[in-house]
PDB file of N, CA and C in Angstrom:
ATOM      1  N   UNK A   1     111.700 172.776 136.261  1.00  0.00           N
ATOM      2  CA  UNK A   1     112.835 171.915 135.953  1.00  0.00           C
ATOM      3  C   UNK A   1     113.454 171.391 137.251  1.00  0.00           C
ATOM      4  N   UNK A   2     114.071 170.354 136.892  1.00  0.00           N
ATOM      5  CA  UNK A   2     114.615 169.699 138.397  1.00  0.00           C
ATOM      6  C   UNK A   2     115.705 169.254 137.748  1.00  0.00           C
ATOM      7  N   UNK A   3     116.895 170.271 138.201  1.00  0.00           N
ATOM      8  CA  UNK A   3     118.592 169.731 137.094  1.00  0.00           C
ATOM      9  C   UNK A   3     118.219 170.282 135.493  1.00  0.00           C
ATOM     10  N   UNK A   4     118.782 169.525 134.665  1.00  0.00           N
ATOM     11  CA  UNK A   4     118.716 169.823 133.638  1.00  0.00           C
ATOM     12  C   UNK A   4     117.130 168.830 132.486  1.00  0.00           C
ATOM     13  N   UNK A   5     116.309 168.502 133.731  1.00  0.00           N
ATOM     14  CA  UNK A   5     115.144 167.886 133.329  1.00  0.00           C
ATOM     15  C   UNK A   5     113.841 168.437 133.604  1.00  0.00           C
ATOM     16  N   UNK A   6     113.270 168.720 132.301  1.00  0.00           N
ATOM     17  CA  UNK A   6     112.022 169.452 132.233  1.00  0.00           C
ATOM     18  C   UNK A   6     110.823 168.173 133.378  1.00  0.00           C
ATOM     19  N   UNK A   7     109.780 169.200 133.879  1.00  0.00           N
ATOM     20  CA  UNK A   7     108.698 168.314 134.583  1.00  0.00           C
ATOM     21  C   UNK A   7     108.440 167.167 134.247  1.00  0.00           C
ATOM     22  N   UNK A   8     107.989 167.635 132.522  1.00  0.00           N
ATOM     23  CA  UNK A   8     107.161 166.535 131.611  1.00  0.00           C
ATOM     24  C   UNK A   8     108.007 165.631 131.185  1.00  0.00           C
ATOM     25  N   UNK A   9     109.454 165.906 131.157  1.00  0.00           N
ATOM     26  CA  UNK A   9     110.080 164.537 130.942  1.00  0.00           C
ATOM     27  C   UNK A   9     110.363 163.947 132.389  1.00  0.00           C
ATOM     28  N   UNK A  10     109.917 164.163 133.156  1.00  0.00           N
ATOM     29  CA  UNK A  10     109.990 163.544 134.557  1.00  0.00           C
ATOM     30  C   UNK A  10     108.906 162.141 134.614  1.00  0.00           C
ATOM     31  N   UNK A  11     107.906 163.224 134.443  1.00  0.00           N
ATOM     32  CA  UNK A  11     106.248 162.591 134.221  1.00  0.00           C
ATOM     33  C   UNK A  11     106.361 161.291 133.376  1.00  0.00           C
ATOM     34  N   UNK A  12     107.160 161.682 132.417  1.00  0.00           N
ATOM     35  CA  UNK A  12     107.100 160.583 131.534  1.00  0.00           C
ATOM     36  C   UNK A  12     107.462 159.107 131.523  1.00  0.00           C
ATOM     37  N   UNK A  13     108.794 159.685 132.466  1.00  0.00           N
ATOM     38  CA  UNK A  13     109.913 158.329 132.546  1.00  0.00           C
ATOM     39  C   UNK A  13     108.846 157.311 133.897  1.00  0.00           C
ATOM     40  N   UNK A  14     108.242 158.626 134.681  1.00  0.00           N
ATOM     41  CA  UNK A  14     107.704 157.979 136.035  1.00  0.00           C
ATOM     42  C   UNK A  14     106.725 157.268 135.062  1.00  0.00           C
ATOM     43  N   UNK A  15     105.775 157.390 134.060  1.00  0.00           N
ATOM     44  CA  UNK A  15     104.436 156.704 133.469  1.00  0.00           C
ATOM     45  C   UNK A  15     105.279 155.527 132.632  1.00  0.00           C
ATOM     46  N   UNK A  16     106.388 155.919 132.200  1.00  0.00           N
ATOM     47  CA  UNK A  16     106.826 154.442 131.421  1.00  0.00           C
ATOM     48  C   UNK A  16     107.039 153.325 132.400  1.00  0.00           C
ATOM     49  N   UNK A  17     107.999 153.978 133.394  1.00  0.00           N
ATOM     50  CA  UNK A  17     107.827 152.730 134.521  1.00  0.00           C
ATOM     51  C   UNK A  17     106.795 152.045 135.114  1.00  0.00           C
ATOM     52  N   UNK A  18     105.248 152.704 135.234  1.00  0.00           N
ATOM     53  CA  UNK A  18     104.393 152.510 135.698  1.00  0.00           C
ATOM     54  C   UNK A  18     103.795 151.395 134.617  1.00  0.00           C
ATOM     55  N   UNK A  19     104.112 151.654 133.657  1.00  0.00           N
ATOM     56  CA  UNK A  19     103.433 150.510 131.914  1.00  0.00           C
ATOM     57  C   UNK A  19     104.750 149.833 132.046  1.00  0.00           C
ATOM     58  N   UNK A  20     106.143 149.274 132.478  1.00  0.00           N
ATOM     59  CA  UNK A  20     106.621 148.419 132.715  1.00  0.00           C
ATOM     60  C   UNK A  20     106.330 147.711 134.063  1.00  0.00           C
ATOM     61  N   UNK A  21     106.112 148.484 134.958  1.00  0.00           N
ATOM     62  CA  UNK A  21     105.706 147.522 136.255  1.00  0.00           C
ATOM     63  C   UNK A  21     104.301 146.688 136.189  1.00  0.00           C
ATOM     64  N   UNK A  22     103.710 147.338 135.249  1.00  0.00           N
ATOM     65  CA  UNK A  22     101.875 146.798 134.900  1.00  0.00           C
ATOM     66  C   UNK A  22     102.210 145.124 133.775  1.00  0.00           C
ATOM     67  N   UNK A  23     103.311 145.414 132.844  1.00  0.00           N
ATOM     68  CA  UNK A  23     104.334 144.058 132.358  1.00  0.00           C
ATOM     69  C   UNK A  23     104.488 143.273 132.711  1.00  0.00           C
ATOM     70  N   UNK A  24     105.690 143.739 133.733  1.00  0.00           N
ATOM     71  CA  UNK A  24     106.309 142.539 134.803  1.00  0.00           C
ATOM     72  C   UNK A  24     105.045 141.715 135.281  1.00  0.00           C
ATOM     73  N   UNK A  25     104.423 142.494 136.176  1.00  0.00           N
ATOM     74  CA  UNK A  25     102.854 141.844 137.125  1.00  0.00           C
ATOM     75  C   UNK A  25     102.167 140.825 136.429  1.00  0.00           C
ATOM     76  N   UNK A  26     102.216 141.091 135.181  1.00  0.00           N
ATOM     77  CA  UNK A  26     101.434 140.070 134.113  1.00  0.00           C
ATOM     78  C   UNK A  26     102.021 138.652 133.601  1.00  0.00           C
ATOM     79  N   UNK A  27     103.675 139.111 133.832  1.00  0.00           N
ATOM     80  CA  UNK A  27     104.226 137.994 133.445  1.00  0.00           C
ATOM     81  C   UNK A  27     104.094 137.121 134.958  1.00  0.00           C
ATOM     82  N   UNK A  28     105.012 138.187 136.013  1.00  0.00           N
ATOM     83  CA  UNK A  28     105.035 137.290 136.868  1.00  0.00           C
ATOM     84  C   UNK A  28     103.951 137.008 137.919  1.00  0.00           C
ATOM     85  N   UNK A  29     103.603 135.552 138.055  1.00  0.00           N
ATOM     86  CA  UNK A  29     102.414 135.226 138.627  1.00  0.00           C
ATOM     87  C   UNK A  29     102.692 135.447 140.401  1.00  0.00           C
ATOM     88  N   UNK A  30     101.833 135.399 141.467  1.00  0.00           N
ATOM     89  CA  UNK A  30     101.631 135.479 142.531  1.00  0.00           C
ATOM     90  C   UNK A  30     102.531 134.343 143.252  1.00  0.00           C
ATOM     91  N   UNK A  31     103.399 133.446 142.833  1.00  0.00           N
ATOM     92  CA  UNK A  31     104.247 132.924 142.971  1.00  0.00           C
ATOM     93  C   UNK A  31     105.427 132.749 142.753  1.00  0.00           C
ATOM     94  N   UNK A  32     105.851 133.944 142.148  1.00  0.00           N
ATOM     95  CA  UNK A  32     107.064 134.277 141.243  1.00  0.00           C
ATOM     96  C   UNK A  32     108.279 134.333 142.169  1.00  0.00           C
ATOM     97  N   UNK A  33     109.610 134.396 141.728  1.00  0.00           N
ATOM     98  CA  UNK A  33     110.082 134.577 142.733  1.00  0.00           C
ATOM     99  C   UNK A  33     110.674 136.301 143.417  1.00  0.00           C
ATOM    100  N   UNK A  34     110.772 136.008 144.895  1.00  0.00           N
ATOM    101  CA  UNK A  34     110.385 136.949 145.785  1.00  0.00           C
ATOM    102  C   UNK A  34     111.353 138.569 145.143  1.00  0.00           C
ATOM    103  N   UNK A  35     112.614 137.759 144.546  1.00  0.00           N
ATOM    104  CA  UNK A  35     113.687 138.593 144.254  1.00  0.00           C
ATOM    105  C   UNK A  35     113.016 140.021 143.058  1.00  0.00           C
ATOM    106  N   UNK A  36     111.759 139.257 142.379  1.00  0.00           N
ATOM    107  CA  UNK A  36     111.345 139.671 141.328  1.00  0.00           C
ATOM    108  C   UNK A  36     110.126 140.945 141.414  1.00  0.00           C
ATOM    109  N   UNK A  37     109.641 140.462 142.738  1.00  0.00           N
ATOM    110  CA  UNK A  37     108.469 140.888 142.969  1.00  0.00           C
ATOM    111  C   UNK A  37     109.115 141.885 143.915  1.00  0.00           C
ATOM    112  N   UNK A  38     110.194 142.169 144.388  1.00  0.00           N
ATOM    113  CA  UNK A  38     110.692 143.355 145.136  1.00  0.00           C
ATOM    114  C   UNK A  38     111.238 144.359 144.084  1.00  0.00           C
ATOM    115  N   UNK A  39     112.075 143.799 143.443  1.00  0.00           N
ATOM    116  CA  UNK A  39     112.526 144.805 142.431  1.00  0.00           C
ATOM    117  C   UNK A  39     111.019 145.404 141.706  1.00  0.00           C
ATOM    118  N   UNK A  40     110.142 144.878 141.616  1.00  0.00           N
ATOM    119  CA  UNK A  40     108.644 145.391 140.865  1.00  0.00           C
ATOM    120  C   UNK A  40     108.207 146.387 141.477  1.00  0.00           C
ATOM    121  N   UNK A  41     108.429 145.835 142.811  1.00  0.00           N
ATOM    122  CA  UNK A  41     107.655 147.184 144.224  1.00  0.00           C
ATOM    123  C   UNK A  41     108.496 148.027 143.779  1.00  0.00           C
ATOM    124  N   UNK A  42     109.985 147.861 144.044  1.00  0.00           N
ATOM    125  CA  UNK A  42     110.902 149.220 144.127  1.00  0.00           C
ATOM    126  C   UNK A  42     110.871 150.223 142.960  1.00  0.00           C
ATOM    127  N   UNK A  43     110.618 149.405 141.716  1.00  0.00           N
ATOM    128  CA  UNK A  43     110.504 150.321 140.460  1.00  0.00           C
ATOM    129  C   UNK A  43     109.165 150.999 140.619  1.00  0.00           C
ATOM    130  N   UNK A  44     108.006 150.309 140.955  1.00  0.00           N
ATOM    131  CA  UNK A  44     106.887 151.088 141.148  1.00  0.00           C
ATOM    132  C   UNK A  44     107.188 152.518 142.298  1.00  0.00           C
ATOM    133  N   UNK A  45     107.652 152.260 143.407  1.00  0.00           N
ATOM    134  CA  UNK A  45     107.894 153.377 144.565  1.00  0.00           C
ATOM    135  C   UNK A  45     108.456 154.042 143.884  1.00  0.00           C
ATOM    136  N   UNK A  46     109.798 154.094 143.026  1.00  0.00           N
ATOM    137  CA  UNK A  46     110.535 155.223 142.562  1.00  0.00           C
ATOM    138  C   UNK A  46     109.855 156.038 141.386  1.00  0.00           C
ATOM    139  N   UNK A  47     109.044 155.080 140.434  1.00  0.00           N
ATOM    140  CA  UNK A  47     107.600 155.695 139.658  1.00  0.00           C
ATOM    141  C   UNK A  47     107.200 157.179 140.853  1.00  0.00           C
ATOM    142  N   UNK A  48     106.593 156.866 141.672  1.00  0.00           N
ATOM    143  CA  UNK A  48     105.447 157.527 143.053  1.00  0.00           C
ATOM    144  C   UNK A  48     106.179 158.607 143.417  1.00  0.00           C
ATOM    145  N   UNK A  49     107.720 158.008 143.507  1.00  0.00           N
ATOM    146  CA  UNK A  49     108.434 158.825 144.133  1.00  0.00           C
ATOM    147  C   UNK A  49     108.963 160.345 143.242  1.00  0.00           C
ATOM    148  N   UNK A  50     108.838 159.992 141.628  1.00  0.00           N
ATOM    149  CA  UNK A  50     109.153 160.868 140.655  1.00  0.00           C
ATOM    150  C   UNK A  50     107.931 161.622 140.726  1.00  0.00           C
ATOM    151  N   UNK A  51     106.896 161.411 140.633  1.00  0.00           N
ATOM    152  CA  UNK A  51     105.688 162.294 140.534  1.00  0.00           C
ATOM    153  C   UNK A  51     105.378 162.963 141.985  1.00  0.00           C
ATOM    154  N   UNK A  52     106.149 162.364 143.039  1.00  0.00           N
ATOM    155  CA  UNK A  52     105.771 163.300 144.284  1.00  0.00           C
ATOM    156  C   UNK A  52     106.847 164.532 144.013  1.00  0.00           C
ATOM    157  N   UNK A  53     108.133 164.134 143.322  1.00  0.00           N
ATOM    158  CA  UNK A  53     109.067 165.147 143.577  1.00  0.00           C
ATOM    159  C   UNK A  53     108.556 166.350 142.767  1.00  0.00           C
ATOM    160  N   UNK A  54     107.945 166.006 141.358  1.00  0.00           N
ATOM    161  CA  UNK A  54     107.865 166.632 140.345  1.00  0.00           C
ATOM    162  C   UNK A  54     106.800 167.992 141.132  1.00  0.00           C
ATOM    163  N   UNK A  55     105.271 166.997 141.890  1.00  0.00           N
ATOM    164  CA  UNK A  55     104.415 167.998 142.259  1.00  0.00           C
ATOM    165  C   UNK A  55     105.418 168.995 143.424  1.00  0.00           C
ATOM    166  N   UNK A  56     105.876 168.261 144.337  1.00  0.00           N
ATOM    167  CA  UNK A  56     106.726 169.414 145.378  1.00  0.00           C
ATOM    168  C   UNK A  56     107.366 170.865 144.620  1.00  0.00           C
ATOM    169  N   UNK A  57     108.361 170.235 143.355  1.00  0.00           N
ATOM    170  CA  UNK A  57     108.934 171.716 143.418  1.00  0.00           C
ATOM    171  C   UNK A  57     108.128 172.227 142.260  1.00  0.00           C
ATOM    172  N   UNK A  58     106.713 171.855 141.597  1.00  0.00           N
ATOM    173  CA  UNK A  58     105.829 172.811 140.780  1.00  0.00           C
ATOM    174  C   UNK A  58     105.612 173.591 141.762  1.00  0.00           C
ATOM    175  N   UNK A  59     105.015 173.115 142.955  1.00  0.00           N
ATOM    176  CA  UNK A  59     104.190 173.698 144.232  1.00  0.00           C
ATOM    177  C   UNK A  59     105.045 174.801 144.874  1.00  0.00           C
ATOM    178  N   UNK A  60     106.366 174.677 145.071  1.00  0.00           N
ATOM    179  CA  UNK A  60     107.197 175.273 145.493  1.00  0.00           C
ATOM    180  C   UNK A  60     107.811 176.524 144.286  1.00  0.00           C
ATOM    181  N   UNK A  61     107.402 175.835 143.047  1.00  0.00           N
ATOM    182  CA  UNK A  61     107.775 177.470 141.389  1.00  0.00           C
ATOM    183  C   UNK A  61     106.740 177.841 141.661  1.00  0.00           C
ATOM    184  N   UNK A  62     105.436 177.905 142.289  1.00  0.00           N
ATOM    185  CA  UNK A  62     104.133 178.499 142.335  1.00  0.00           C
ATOM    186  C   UNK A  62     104.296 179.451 143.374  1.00  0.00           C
ATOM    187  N   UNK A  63     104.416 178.695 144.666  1.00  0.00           N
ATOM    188  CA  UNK A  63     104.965 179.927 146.200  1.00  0.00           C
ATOM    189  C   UNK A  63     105.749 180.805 145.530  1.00  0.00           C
ATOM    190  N   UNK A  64     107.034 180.732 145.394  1.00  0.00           N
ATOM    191  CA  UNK A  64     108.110 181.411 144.815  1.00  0.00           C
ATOM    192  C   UNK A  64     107.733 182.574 143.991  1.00  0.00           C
ATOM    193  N   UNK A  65     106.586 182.192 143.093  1.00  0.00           N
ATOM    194  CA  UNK A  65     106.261 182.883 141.988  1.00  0.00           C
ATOM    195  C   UNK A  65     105.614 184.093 142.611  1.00  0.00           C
ATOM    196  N   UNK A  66     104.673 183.523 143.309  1.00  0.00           N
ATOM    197  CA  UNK A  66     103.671 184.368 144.640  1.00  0.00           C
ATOM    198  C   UNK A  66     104.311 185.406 145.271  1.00  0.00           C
ATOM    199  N   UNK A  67     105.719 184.984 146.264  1.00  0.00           N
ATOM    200  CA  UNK A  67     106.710 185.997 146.734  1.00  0.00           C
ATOM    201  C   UNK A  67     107.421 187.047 145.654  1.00  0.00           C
ATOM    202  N   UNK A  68     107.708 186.335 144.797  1.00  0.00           N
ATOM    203  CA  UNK A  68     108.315 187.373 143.839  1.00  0.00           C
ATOM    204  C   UNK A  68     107.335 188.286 143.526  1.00  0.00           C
ATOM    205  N   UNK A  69     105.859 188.221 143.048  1.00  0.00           N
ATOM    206  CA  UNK A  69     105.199 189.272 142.949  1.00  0.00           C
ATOM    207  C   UNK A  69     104.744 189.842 144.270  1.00  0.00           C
ATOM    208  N   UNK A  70     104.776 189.589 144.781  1.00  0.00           N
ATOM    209  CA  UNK A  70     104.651 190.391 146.343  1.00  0.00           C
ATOM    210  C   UNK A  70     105.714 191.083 146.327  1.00  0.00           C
ATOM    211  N   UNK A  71     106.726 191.175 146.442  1.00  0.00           N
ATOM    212  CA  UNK A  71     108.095 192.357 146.293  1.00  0.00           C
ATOM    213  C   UNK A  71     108.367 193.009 145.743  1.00  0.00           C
ATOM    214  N   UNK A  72     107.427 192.678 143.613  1.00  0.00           N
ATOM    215  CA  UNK A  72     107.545 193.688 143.184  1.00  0.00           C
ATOM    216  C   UNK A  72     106.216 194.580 143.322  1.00  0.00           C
TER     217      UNK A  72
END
């Protein structure tokens, strides 16, 4: 959990954004304007950015998990 949000609803919101940014791209063509095509990047990065956070602190309940049985 990260706050009061399970992994998989992390995962999720990051994959819906990823099937709205795959949307946008379709509508807007390679000439679109610039304002449009940044906000696209930025929603995609914060997508990347949810699934990097999500793997860090699994990776980090896994160590943790590791130390705790080492002590007992």
């Amino acid at each position: 959990m990260i706050e009061s949000m399970k992994y998989e609803e992390i995962i999720k919101i990051s994959k819906d954004l990823k099937q709205l940014v795959a949307k946008l791209e379709q509508i807007i063509s390679d000439d679109g304007p610039q304002d449009i095509k940044d906000f696209i990047s930025t929603v995609e990065g914060y997508s990347k950015y949810l699934e990097t956070t999500v793997q860090i602190n699994q990776d980090a309940d896994i160590a943790l998990q590791e130390l705790v049985n080492k002590i007992h």
